[in-house]
mmCIF file of C-alpha atoms in Angstrom:
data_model
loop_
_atom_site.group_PDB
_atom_site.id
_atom_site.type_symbol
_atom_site.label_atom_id
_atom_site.label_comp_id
_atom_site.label_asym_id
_atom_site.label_seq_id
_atom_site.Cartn_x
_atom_site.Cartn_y
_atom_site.Cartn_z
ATOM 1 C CA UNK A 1 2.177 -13.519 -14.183
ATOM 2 C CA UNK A 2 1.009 -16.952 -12.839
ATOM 3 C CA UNK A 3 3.905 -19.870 -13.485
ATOM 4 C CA UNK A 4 2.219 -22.193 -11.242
ATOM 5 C CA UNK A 5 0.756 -25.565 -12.645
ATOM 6 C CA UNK A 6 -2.391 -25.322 -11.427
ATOM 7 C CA UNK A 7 -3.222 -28.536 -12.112
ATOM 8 C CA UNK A 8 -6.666 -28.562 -10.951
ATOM 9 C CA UNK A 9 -7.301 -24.484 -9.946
ATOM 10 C CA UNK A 10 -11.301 -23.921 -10.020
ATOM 11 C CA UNK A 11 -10.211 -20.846 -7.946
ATOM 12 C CA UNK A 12 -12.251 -18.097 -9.590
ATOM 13 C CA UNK A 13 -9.345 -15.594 -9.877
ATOM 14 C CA UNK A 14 -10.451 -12.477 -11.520
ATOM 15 C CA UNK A 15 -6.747 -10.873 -12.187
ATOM 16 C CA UNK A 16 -5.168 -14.371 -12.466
ATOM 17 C CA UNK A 17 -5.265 -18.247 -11.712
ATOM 18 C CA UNK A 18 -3.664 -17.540 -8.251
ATOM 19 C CA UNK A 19 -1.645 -14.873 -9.004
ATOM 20 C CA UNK A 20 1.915 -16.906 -8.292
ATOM 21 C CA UNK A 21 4.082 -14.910 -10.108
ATOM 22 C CA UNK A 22 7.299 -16.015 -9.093
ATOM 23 C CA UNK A 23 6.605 -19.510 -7.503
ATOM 24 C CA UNK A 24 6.028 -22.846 -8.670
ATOM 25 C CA UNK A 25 3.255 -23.781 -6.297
ATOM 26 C CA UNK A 26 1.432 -27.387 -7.621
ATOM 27 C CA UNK A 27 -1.836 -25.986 -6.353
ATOM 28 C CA UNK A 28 -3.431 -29.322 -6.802
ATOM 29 C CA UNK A 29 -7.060 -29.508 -4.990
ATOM 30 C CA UNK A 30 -7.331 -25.420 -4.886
ATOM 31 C CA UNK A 31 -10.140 -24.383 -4.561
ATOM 32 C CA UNK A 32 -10.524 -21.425 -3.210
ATOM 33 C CA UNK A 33 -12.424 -18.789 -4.778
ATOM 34 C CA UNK A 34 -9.188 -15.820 -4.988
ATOM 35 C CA UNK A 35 -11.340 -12.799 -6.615
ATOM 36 C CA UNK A 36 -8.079 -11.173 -6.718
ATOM 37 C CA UNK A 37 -5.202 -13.691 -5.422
ATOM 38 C CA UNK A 38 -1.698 -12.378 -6.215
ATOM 39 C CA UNK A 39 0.247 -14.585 -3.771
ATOM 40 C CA UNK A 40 3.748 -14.523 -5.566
ATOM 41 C CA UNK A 41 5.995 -17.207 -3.301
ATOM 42 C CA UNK A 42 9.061 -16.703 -4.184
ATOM 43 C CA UNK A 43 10.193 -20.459 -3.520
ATOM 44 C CA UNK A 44 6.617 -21.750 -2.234
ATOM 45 C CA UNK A 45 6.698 -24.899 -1.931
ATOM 46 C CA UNK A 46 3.386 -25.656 -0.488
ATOM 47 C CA UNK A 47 1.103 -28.000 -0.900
ATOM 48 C CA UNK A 48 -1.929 -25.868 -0.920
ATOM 49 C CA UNK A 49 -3.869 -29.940 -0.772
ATOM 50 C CA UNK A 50 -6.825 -28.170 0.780
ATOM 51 C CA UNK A 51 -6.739 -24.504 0.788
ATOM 52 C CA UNK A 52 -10.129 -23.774 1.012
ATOM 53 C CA UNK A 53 -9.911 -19.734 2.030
ATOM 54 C CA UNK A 54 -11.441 -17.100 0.014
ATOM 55 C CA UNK A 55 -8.663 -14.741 -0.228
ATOM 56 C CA UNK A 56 -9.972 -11.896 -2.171
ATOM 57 C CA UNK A 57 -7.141 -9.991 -2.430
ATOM 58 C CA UNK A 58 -4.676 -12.728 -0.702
ATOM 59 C CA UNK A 59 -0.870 -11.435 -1.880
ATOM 60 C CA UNK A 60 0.979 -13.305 0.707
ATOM 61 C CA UNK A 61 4.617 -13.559 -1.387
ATOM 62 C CA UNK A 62 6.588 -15.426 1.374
ATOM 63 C CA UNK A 63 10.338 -15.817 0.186
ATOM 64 C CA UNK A 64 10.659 -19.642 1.554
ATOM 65 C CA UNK A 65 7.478 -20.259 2.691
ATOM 66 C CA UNK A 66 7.510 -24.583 3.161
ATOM 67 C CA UNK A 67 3.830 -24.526 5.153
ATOM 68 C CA UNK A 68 1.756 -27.119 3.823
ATOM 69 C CA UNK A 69 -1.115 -25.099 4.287
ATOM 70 C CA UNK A 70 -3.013 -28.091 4.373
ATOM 71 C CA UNK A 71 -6.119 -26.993 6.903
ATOM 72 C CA UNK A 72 -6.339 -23.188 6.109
ATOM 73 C CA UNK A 73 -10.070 -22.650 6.079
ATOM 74 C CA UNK A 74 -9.742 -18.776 7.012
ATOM 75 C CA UNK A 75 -12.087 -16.924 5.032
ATOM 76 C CA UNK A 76 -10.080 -13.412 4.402
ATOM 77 C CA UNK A 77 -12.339 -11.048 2.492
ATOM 78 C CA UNK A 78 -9.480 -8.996 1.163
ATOM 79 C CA UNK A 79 -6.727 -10.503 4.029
ATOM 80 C CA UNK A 80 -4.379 -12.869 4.458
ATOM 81 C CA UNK A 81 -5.724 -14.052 7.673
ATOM 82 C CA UNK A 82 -8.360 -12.481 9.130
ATOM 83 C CA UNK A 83 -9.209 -15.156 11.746
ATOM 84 C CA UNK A 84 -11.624 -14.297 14.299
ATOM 85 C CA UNK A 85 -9.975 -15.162 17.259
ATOM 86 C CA UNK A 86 -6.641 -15.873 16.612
ATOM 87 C CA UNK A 87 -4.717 -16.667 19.255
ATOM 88 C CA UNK A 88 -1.475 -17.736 18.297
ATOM 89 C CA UNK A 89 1.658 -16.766 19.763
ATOM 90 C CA UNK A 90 3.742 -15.578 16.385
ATOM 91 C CA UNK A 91 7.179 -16.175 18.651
ATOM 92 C CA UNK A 92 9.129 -17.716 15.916
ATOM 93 C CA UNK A 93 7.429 -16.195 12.495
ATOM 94 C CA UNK A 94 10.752 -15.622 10.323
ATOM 95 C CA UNK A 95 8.216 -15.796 7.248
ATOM 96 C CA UNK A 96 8.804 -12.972 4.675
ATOM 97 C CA UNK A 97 5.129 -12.140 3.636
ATOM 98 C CA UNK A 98 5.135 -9.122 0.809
ATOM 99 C CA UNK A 99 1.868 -7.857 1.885
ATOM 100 C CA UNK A 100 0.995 -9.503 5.001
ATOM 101 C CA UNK A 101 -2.376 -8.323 6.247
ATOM 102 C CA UNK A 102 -3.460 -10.235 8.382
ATOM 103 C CA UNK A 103 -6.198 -8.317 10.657
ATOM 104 C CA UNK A 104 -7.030 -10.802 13.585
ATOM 105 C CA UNK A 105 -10.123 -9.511 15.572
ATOM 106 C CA UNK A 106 -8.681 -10.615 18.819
ATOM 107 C CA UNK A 107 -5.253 -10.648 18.357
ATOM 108 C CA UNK A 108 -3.360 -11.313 21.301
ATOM 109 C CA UNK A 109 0.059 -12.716 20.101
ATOM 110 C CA UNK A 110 2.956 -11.227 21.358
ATOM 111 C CA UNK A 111 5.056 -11.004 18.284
ATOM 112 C CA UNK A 112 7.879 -10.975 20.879
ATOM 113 C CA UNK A 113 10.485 -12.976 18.379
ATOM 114 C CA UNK A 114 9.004 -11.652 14.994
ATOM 115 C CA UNK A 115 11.726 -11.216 12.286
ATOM 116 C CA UNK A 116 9.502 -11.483 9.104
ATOM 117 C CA UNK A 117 10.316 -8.956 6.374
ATOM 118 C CA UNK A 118 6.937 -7.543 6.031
ATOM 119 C CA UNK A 119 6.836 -5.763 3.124
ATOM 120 C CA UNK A 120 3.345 -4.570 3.315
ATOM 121 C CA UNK A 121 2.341 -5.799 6.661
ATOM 122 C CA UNK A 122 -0.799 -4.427 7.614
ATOM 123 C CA UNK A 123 -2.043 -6.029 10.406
ATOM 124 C CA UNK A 124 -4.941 -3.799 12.016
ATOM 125 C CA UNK A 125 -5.723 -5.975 14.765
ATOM 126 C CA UNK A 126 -8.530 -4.502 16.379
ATOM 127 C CA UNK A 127 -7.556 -4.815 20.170
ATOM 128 C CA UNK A 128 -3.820 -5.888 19.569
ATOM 129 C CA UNK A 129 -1.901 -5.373 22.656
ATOM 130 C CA UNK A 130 1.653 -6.909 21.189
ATOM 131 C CA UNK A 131 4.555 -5.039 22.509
ATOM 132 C CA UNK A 132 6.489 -5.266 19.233
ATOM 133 C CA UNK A 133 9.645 -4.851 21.490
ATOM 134 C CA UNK A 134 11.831 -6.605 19.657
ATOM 135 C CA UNK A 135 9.671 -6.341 16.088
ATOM 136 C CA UNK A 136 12.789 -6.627 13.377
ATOM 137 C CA UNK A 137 10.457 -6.286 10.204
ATOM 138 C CA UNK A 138 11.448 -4.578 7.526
ATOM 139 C CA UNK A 139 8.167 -3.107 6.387
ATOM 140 C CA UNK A 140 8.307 -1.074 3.596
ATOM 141 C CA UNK A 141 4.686 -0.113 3.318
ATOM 142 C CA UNK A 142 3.418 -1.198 7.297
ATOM 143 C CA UNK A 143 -0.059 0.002 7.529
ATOM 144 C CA UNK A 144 -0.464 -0.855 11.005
ATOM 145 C CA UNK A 145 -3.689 0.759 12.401
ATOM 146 C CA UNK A 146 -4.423 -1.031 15.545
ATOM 147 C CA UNK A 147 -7.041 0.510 17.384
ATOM 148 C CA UNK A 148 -5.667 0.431 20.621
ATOM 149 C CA UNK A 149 -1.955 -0.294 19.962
ATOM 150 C CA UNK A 150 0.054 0.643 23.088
ATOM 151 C CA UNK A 151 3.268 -0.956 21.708
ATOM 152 C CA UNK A 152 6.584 1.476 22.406
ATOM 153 C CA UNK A 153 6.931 1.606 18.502
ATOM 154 C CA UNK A 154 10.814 2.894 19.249
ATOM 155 C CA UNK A 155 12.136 1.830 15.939
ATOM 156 C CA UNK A 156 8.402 1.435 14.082
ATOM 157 C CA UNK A 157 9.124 2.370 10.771
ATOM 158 C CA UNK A 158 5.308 3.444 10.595
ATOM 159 C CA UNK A 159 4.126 6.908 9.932
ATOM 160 C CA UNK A 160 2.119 7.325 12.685
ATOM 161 C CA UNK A 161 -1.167 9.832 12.381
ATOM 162 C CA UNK A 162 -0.129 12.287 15.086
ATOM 163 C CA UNK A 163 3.242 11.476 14.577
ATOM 164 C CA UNK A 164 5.304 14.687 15.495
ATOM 165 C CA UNK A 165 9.066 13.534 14.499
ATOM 166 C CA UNK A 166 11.138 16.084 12.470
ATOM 167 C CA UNK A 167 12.114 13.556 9.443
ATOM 168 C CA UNK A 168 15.288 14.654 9.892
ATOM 169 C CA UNK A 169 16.452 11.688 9.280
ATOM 170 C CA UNK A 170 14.388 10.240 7.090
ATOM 171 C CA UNK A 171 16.298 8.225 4.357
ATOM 172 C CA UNK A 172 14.317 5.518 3.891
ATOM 173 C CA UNK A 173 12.577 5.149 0.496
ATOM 174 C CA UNK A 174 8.525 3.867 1.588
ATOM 175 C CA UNK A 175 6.720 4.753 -1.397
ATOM 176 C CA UNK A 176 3.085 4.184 0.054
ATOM 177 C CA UNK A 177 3.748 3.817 3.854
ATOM 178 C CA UNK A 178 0.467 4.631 5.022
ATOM 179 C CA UNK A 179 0.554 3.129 8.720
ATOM 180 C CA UNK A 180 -1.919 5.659 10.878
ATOM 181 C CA UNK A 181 -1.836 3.963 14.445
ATOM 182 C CA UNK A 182 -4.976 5.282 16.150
ATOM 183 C CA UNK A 183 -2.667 6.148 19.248
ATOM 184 C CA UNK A 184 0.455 5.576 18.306
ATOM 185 C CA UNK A 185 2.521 7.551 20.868
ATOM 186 C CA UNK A 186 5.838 6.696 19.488
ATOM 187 C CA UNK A 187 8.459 9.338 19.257
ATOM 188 C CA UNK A 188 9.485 7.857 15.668
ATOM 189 C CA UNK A 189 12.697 8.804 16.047
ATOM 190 C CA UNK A 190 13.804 6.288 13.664
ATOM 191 C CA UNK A 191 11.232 6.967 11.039
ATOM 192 C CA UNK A 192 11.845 5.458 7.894
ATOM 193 C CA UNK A 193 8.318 6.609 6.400
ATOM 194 C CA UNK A 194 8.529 8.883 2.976
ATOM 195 C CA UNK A 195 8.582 12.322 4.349
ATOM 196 C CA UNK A 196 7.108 15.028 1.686
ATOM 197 C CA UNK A 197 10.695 16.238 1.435
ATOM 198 C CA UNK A 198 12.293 13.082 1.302
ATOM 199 C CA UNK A 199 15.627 13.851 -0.562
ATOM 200 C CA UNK A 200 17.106 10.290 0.256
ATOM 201 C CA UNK A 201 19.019 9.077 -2.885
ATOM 202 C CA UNK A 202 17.447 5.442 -2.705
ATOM 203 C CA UNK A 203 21.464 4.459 -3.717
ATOM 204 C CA UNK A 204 21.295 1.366 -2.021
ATOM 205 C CA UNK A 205 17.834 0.570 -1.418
ATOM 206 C CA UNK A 206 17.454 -3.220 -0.909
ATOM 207 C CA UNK A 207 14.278 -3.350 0.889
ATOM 208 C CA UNK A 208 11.638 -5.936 0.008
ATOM 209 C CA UNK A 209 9.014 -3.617 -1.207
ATOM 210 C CA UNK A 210 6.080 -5.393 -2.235
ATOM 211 C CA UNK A 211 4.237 -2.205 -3.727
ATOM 212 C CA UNK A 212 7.340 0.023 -4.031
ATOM 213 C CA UNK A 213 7.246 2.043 -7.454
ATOM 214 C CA UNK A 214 11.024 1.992 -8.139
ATOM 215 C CA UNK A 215 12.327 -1.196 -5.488
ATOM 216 C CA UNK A 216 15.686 -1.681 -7.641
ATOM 217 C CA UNK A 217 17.937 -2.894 -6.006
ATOM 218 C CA UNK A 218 20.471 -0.494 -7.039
ATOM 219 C CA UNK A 219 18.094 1.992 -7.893
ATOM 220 C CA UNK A 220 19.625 5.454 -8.576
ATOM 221 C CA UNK A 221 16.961 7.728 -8.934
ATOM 222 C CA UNK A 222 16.947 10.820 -6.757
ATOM 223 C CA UNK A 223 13.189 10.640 -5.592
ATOM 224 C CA UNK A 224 14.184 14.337 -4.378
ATOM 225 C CA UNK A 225 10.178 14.978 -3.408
ATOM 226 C CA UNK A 226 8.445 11.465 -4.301
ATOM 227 C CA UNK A 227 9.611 7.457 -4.027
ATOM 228 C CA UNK A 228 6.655 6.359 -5.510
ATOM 229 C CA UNK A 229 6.350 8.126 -9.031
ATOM 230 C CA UNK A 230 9.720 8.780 -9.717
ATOM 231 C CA UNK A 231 9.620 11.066 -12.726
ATOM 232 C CA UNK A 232 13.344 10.543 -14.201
ATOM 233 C CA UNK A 233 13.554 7.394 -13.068
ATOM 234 C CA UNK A 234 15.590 5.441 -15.726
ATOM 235 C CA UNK A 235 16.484 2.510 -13.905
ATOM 236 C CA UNK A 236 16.237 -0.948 -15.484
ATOM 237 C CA UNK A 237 15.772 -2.930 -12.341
ATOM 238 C CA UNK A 238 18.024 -4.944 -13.860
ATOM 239 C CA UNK A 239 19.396 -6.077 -10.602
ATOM 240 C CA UNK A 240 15.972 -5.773 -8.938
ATOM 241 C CA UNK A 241 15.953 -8.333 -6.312
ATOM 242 C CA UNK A 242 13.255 -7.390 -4.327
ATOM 243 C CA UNK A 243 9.839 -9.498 -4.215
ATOM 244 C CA UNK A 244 7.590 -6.938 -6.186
ATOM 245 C CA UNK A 245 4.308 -8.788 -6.200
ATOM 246 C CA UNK A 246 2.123 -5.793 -7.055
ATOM 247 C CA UNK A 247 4.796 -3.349 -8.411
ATOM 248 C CA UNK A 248 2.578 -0.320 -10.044
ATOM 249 C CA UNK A 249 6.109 2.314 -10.406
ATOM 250 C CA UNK A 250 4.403 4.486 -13.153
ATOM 251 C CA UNK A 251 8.031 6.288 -13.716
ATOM 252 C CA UNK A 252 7.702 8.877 -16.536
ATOM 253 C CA UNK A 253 10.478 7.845 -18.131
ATOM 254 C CA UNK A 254 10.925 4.188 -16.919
ATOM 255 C CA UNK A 255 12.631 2.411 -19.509
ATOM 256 C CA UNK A 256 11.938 -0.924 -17.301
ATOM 257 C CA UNK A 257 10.862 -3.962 -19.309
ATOM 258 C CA UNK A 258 7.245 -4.569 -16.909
ATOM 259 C CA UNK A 259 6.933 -7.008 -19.278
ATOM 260 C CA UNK A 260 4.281 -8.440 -15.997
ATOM 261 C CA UNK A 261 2.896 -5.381 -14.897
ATOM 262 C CA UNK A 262 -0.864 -5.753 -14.506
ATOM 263 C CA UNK A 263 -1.375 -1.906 -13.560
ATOM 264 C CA UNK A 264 -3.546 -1.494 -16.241
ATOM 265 C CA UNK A 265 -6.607 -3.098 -14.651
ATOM 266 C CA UNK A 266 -8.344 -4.757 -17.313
ATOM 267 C CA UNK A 267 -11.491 -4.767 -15.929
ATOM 268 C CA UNK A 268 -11.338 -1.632 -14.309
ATOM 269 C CA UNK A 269 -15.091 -0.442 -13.692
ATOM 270 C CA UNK A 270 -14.523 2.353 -11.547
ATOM 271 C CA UNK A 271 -16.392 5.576 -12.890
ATOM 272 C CA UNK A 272 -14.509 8.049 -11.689
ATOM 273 C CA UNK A 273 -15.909 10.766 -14.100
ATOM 274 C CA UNK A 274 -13.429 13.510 -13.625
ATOM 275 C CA UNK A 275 -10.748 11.577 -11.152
ATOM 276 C CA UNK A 276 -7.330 12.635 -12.944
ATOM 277 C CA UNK A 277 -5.112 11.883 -9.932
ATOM 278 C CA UNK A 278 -2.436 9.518 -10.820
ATOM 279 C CA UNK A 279 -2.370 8.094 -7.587
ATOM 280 C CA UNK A 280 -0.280 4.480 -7.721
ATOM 281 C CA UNK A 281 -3.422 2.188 -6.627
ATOM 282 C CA UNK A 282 -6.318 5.112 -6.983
ATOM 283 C CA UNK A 283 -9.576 4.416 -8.312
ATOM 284 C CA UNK A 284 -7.752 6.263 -11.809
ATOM 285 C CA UNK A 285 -4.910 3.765 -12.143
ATOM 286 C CA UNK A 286 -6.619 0.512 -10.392
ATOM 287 C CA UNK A 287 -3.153 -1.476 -10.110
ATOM 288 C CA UNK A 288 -4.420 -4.757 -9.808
ATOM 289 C CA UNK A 289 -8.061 -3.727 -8.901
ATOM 290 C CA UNK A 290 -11.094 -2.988 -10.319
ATOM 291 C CA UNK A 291 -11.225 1.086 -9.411
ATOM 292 C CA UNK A 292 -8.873 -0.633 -5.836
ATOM 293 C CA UNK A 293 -12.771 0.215 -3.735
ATOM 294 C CA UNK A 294 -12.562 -3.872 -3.272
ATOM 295 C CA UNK A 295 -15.295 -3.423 -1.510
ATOM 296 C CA UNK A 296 -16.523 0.314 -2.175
ATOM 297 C CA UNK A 297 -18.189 1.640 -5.096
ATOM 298 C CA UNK A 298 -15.957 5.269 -5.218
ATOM 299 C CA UNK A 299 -17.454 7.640 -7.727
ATOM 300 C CA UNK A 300 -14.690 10.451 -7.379
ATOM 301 C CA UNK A 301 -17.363 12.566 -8.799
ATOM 302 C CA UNK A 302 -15.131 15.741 -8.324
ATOM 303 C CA UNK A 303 -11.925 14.554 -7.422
ATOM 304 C CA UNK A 304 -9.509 16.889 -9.871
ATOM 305 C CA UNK A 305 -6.511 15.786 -7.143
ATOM 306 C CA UNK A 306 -3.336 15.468 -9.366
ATOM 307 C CA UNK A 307 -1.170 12.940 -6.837
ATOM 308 C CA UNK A 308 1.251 13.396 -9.081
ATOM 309 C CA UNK A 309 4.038 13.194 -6.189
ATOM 310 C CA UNK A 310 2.011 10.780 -3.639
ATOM 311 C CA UNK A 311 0.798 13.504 -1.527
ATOM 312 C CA UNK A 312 -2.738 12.591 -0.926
ATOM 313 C CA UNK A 313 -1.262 8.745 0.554
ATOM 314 C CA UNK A 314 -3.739 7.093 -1.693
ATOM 315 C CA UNK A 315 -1.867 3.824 -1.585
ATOM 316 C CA UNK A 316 -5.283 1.563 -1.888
ATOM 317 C CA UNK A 317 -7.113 4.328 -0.514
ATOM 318 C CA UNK A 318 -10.570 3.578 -0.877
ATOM 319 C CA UNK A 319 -11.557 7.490 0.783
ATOM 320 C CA UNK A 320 -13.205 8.082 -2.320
ATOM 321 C CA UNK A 321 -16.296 5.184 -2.003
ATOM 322 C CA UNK A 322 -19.580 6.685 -2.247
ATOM 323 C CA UNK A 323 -20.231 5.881 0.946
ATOM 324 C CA UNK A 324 -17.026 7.413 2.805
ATOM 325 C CA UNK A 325 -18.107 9.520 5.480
ATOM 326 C CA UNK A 326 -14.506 9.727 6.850
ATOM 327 C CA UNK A 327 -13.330 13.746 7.375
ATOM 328 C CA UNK A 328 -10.230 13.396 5.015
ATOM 329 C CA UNK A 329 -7.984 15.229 8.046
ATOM 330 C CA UNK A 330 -4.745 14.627 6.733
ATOM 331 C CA UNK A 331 -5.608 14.086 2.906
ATOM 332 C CA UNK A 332 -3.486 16.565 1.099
ATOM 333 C CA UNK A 333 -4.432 16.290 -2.132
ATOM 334 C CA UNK A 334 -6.747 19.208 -3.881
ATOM 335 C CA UNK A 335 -9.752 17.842 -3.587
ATOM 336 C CA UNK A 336 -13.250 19.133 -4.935
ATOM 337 C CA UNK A 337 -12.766 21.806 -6.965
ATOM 338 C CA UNK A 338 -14.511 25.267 -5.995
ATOM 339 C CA UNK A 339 -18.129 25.219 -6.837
ATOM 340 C CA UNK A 340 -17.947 27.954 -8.932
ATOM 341 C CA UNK A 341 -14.843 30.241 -10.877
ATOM 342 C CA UNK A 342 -15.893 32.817 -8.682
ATOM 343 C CA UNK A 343 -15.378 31.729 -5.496
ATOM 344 C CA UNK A 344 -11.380 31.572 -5.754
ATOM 345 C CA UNK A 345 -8.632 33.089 -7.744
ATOM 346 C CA UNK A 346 -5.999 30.183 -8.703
ATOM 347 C CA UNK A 347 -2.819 31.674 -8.682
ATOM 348 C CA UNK A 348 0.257 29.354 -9.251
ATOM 349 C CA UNK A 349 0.935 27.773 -5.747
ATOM 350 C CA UNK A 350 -1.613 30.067 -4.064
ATOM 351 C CA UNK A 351 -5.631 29.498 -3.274
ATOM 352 C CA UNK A 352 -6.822 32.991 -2.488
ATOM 353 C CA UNK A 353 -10.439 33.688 -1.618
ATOM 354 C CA UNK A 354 -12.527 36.182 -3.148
ATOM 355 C CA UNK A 355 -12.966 38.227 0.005
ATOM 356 C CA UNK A 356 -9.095 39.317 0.187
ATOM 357 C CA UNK A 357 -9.622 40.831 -3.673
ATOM 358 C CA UNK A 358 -12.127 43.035 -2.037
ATOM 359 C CA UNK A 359 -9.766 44.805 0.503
ATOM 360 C CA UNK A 360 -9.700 48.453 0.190
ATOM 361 C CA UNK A 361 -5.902 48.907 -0.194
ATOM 362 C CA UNK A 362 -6.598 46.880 -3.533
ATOM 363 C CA UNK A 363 -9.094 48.861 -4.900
ATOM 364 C CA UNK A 364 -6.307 50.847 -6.707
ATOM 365 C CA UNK A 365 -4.652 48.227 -8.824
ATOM 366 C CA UNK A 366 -7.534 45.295 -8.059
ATOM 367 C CA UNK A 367 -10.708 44.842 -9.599
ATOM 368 C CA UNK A 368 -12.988 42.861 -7.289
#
């Protein structure tokens, strides 16, 4: 997907020579070492003269970004901008960054003024107290997890982990929003997250979805229970104007050209023995990553989870790393299958245990 010159790019990208899909960035002196850059500027006119960061995973895709970049030394491991203490102020960001994850450690900007379309802003800032009062951002996949974010989150768009809202509402089309504020508190009135019932017709959707399966710009799918694998979704994104820089829609039927999709993870060394989930960016699909555990090693030993309608939220979940000790609370996918046949009777829809075949008052037309 990369259009850019490159001139001189030593950048040891393994998915691509910096990844800039739809921009025309020179690149010149580049030398950072982007494992897995897929920053798409849309217009980018940046110099990039001495972009020495080590973006593993860097898929900044700002619409007009005209920064010169010309001191950016941050080393983000799998971030945009991970800068230790960052400081800044944000007042006047109006940049549109795709997938914006920028995870400052110390984080105290106010983000008082921020209108950037964050498409996939995930900024965990670890202590981030930013009120986000007057936060415009359109963010179509906002994982924000702060740790202690006390921000009033009255319109965030978010879906928050104890998040008690009704959806009633809910029209909004966010294929992977996977946003689980620590203690979020927000009433979410306004959520725009994909509920499991989401029966929004995505009609007009013109959001800026940087990893939205079906982010046509007219798209006309009915996503009646799932945005991200729509499975009669015949829409050409012919009129697509959204910034897709990792677009990984595997519609059944989509009759879309993709004639740049790089969901097939060509170096894909994920083991994954039995994983047949179809999750968008699981370790099975690897959209743009090898098995998406950048920095796991998931086995997904037992994982028979079929994600066919985006249910377990694997949207570059990396839950399934050997080494996840995490308690899977609100993972709603069927994981690890029953030990043995005769611990469960599978019914269609139904998960009974053994000990209800064994009630008396079924002894007559039951065997247990």
């Amino acid at each position: 997907m990369d259009t850019s010159t490159c001139a001189t790019d030593t950048s040891t990208c393994a998915m691509g020579t910096s990844t800039c899909a739809m921009g025309t960035s020179t690149c010149a002196t580049d030398t950072s070492t982007c494992a897995m850059d897929t920053s798409t500027c849309a217009t980018d006119t940046s110099t990039c003269a001495t972009d020495t960061s080590t973006c593993a995973m860097d898929t900044s895709t700002c619409a007009t970004d005209t920064s010169t970049c010309a001191t950016d030394t941050s080393t983000c491991a799998m971030d945009t901008s991970t800068c230790a203490t960052d400081t800044s102020t944000c007042a006047t960001d109006t940049s549109t960054c795709a997938m914006d994850t920028s995870t400052c450690a110390t984080d105290t900007s106010t983000c008082a003024t921020d209108t950037s379309t964050c498409a996939m802003d995930t900024s965990t800032c670890a202590t981030d107290t930013s009120t986000c009062a007057t936060d415009t951002s359109t963010c179509a996949m906002d994982t924000s997890t702060c740790a202690t974010d006390t921000s009033t989150c009255a319109t965030d768009t978010s879906t928050c982990a104890t998040d008690t809202s009704t959806c009633a509402t809910d029209t909004s089309t966010c294929a992977m929003d996977t946003s689980t504020c620590a203690t979020d508190t927000s009433t979410c009135a306004t959520d725009t997250s994909t509920c499991a019932t989401d029966t929004s017709t995505c009609a007009t959707d013109t959001s800026t979805c940087a990893m939205d399966t079906s982010t046509c710009a007219t798209d006309t799918s009915t996503c009646a229970t799932d945005t991200s694998t729509c499975a009669t979704d015949t829409s050409t994104c012919a009129t697509d104007t959204s910034t897709c820089a990792m677009d990984t829609s595997t519609c059944a039927t989509d009759t879309s050209t993709c004639a740049t999709d790089t969901s097939t993870c060509a170096t894909d060394t994920s083991t994954c023995a039995t994983d047949t989930s179809t999750c968008a960016m699981d370790t099975s699909t690897c959209a743009m990553g090898t098995s998406t555990c950048a920095m796991g090693t998931s086995t997904c030993a037992r994982d028979t989870s079929t994600c066919a309608m985006g249910t377990s939220t694997c949207a570059m979940d990396t839950s399934t790393c050997a080494t996840d000790t995490s308690t899977c609370a609100t993972d709603t996918s069927t994981c690890a299958s029953p030990a043995s046949p005769e611990q469960a009777l599978l019914l269609p829809g139904l998960l009974i245990p053994c000990s209800f075949c064994s009630q008396p008052f079924l002894h007559s037309f039951w065997e247990p």
